[in-house]
PDB file of C-alpha atoms in Angstrom:
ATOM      1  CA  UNK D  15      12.458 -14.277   9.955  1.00  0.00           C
ATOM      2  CA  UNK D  16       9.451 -15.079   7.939  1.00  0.00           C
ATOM      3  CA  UNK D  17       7.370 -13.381  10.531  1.00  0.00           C
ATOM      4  CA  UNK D  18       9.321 -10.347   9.829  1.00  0.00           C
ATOM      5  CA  UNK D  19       9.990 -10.351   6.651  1.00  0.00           C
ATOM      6  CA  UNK D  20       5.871 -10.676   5.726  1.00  0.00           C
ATOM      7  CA  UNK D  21       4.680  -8.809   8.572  1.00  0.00           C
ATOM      8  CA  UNK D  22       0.897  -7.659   8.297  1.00  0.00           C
ATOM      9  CA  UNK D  23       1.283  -8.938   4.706  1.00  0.00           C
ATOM     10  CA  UNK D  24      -2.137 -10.191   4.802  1.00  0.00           C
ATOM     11  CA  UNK D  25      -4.007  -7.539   6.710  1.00  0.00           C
ATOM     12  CA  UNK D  26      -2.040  -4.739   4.396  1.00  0.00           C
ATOM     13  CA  UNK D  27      -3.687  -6.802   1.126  1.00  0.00           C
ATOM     14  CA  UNK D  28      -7.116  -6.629   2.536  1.00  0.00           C
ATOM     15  CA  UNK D  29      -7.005  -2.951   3.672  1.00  0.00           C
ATOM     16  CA  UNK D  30      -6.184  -1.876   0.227  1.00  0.00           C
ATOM     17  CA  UNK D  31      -8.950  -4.312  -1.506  1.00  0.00           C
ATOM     18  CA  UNK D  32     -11.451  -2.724   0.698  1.00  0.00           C
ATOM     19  CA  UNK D  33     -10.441   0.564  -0.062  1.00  0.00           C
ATOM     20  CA  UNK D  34      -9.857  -0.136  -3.180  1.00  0.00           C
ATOM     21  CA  UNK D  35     -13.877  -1.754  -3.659  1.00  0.00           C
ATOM     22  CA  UNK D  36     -14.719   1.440  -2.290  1.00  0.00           C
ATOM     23  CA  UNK D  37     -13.138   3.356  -4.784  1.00  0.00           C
ATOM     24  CA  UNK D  38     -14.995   1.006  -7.264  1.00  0.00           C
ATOM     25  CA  UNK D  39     -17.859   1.376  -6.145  1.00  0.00           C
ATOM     26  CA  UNK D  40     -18.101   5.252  -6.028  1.00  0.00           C
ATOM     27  CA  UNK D  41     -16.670   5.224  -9.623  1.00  0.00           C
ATOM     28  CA  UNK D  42     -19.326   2.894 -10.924  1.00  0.00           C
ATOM     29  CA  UNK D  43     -22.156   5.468  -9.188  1.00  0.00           C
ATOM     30  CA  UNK D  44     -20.587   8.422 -10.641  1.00  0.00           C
ATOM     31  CA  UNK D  45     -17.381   9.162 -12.590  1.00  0.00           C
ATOM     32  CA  UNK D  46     -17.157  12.229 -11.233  1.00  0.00           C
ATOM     33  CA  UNK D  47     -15.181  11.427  -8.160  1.00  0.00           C
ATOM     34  CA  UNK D  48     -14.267  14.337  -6.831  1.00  0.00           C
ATOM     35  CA  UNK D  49     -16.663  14.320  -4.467  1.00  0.00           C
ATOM     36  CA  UNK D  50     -16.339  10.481  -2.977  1.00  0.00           C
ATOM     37  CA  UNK D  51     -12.711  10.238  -3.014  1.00  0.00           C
ATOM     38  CA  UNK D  52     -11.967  12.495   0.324  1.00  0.00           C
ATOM     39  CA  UNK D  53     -14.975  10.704   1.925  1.00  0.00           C
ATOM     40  CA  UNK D  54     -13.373   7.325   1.278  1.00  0.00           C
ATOM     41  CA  UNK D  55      -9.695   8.412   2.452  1.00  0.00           C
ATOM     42  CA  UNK D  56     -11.234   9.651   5.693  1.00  0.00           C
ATOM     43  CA  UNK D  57     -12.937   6.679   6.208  1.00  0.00           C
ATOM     44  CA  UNK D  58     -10.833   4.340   5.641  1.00  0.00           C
ATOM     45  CA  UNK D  59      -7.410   6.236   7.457  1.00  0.00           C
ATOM     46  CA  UNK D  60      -9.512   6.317  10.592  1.00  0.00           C
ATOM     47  CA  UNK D  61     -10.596   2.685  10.327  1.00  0.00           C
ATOM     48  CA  UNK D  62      -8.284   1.220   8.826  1.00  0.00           C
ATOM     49  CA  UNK D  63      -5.155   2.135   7.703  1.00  0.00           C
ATOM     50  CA  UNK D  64      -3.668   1.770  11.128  1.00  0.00           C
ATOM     51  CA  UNK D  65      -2.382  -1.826   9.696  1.00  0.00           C
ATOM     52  CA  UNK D  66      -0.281   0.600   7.154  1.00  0.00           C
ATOM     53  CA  UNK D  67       1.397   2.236  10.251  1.00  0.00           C
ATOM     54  CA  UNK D  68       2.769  -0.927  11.306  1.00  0.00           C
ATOM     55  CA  UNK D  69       3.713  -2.691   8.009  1.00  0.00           C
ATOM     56  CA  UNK D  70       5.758   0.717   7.265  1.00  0.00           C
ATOM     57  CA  UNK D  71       6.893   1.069  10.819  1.00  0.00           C
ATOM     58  CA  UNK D  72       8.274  -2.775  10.061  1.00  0.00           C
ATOM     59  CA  UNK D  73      10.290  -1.899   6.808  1.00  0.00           C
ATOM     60  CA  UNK D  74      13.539  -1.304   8.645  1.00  0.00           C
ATOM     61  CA  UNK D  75      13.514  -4.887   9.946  1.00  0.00           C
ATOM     62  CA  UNK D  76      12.514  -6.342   6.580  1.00  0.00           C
ATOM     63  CA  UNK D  77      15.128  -4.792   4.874  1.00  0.00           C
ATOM     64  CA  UNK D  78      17.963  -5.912   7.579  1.00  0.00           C
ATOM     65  CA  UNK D  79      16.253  -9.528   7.826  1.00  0.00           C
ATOM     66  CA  UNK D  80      16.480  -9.319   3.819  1.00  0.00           C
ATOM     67  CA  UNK D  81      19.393  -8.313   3.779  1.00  0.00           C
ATOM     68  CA  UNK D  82      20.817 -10.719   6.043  1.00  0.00           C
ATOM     69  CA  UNK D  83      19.022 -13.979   4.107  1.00  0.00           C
ATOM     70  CA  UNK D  84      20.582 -12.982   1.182  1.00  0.00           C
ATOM     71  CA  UNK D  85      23.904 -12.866   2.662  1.00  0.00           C
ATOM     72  CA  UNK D  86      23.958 -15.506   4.820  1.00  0.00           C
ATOM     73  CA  UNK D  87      21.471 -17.940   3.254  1.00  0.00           C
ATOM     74  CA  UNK D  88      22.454 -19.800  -0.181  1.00  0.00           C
ATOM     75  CA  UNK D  89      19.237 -21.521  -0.448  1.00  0.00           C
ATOM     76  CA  UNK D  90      17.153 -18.555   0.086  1.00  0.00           C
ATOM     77  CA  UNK D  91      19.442 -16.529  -2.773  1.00  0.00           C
ATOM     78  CA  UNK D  92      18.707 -18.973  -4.964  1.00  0.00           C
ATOM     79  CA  UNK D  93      15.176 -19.493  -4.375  1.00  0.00           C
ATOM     80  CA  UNK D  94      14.495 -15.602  -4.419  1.00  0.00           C
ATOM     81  CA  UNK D  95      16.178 -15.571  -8.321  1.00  0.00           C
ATOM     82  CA  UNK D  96      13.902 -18.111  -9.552  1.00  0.00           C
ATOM     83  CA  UNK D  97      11.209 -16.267  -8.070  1.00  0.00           C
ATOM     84  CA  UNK D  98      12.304 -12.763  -9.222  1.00  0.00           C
ATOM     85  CA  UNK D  99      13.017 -14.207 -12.211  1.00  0.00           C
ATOM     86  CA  UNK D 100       9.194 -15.173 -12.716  1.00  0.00           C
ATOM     87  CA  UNK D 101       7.035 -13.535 -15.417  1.00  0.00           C
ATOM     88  CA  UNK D 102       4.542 -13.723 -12.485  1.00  0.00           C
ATOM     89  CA  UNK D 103       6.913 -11.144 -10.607  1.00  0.00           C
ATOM     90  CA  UNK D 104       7.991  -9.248 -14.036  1.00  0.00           C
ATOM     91  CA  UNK D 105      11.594  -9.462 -12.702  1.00  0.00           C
ATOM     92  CA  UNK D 106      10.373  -6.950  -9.821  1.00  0.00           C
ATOM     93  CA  UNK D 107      13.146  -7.591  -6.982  1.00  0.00           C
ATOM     94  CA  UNK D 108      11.408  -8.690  -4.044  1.00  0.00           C
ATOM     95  CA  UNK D 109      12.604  -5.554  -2.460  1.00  0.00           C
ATOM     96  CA  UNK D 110       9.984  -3.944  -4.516  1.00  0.00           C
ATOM     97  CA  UNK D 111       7.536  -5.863  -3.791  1.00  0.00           C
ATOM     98  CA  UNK D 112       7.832  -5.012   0.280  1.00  0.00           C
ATOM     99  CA  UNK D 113       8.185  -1.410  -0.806  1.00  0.00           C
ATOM    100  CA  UNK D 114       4.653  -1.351  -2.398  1.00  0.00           C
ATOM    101  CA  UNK D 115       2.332  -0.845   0.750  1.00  0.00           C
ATOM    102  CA  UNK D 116       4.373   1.902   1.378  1.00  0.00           C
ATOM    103  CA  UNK D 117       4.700   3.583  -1.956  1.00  0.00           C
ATOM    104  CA  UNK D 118       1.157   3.522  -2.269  1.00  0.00           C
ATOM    105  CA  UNK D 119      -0.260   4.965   1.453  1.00  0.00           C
ATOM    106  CA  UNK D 120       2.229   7.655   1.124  1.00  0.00           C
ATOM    107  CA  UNK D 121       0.346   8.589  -2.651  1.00  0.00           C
ATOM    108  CA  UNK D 122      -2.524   9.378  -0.726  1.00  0.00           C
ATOM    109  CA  UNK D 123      -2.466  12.644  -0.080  1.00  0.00           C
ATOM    110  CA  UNK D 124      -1.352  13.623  -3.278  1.00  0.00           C
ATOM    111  CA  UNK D 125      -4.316  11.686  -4.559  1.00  0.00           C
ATOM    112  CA  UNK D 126      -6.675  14.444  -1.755  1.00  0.00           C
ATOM    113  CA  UNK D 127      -4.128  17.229  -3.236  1.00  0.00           C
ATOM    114  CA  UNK D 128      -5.235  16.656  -6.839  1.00  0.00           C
ATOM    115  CA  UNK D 129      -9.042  16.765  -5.993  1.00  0.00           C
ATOM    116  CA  UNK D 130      -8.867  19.644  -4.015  1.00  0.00           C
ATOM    117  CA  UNK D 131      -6.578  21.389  -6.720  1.00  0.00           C
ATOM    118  CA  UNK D 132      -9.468  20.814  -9.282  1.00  0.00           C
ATOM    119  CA  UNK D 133     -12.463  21.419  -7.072  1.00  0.00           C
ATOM    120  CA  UNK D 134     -13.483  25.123  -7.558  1.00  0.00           C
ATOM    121  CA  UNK D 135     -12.798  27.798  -4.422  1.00  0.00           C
ATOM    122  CA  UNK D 136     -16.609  27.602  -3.437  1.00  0.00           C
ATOM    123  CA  UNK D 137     -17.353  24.309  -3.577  1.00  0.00           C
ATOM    124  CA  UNK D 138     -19.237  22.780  -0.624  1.00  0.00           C
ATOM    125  CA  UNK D 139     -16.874  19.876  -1.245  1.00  0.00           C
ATOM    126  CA  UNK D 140     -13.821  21.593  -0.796  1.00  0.00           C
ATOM    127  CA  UNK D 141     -13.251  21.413   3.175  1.00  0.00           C
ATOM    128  CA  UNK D 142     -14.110  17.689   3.233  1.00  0.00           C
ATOM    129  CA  UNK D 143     -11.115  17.457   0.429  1.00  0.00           C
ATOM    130  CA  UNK D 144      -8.894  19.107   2.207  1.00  0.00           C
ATOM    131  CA  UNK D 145      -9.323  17.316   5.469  1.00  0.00           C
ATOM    132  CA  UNK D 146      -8.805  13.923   3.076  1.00  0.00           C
TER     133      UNK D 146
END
């Protein structure tokens, strides 16, 4: 159940803190992003993102193992509340939590959408962009 319910947990948090240092670091170079941004995407969805795949590929079983924990598992009910309940976890349902890997892979390409929007029609930029 545990395997399940935290599957590629772990490898999910360390994708997005590497992309996410990437994004850092192109920032503190130069603000201007635009340029960076698709080059990072590409990059990291061909190396590794694959881990996102699975971990959202997984979410069906989470939910029904989650499900069934809270329905069948007193201990765990309670347990979950206290932890829900944490200022830690501002009152985000644990549900939520799971959810996040997914909500934010899937912002992506509106993240690529918004730089290509913005990048003028002749940009040498552009094509890179738009294959972000």
């Amino acid at each position: 159940e545990q395997r399940i319910l935290f599957s590629e947990a772990i490898q999910v948090r360390s994708c997005s803190e590497r992309f996410l240092a990437d994004l850092e670091g192109a920032w503190q170079e130069s603000v201007l992003l635009h340029t960076s941004i698709p080059q990072i995407i590409r990059f990291h969805a061909s190396q590794h993102f694959q881990v996102y795949v699975k971990y959202c590929s997984n979410q069906i079983y989470q939910d029904r193992i989650l499900n069934m924990l809270r329905s069948e598992n007193p201990k765990f009910v309670e347990a979950l509340k206290e932890l829900e309940s944490s200022q830690k976890c501002q009152s985000l349902a644990m549900h939520s939590f799971l959810m996040l890997p997914m909500q934010r892979i899937t912002r992506l390409p509106l993240l690529a959408e918004a730089v290509v929007s913005r990048l003028p029609s002749g940009s040498p930029h552009l094509t890179a962009a738009k294959e972000a």
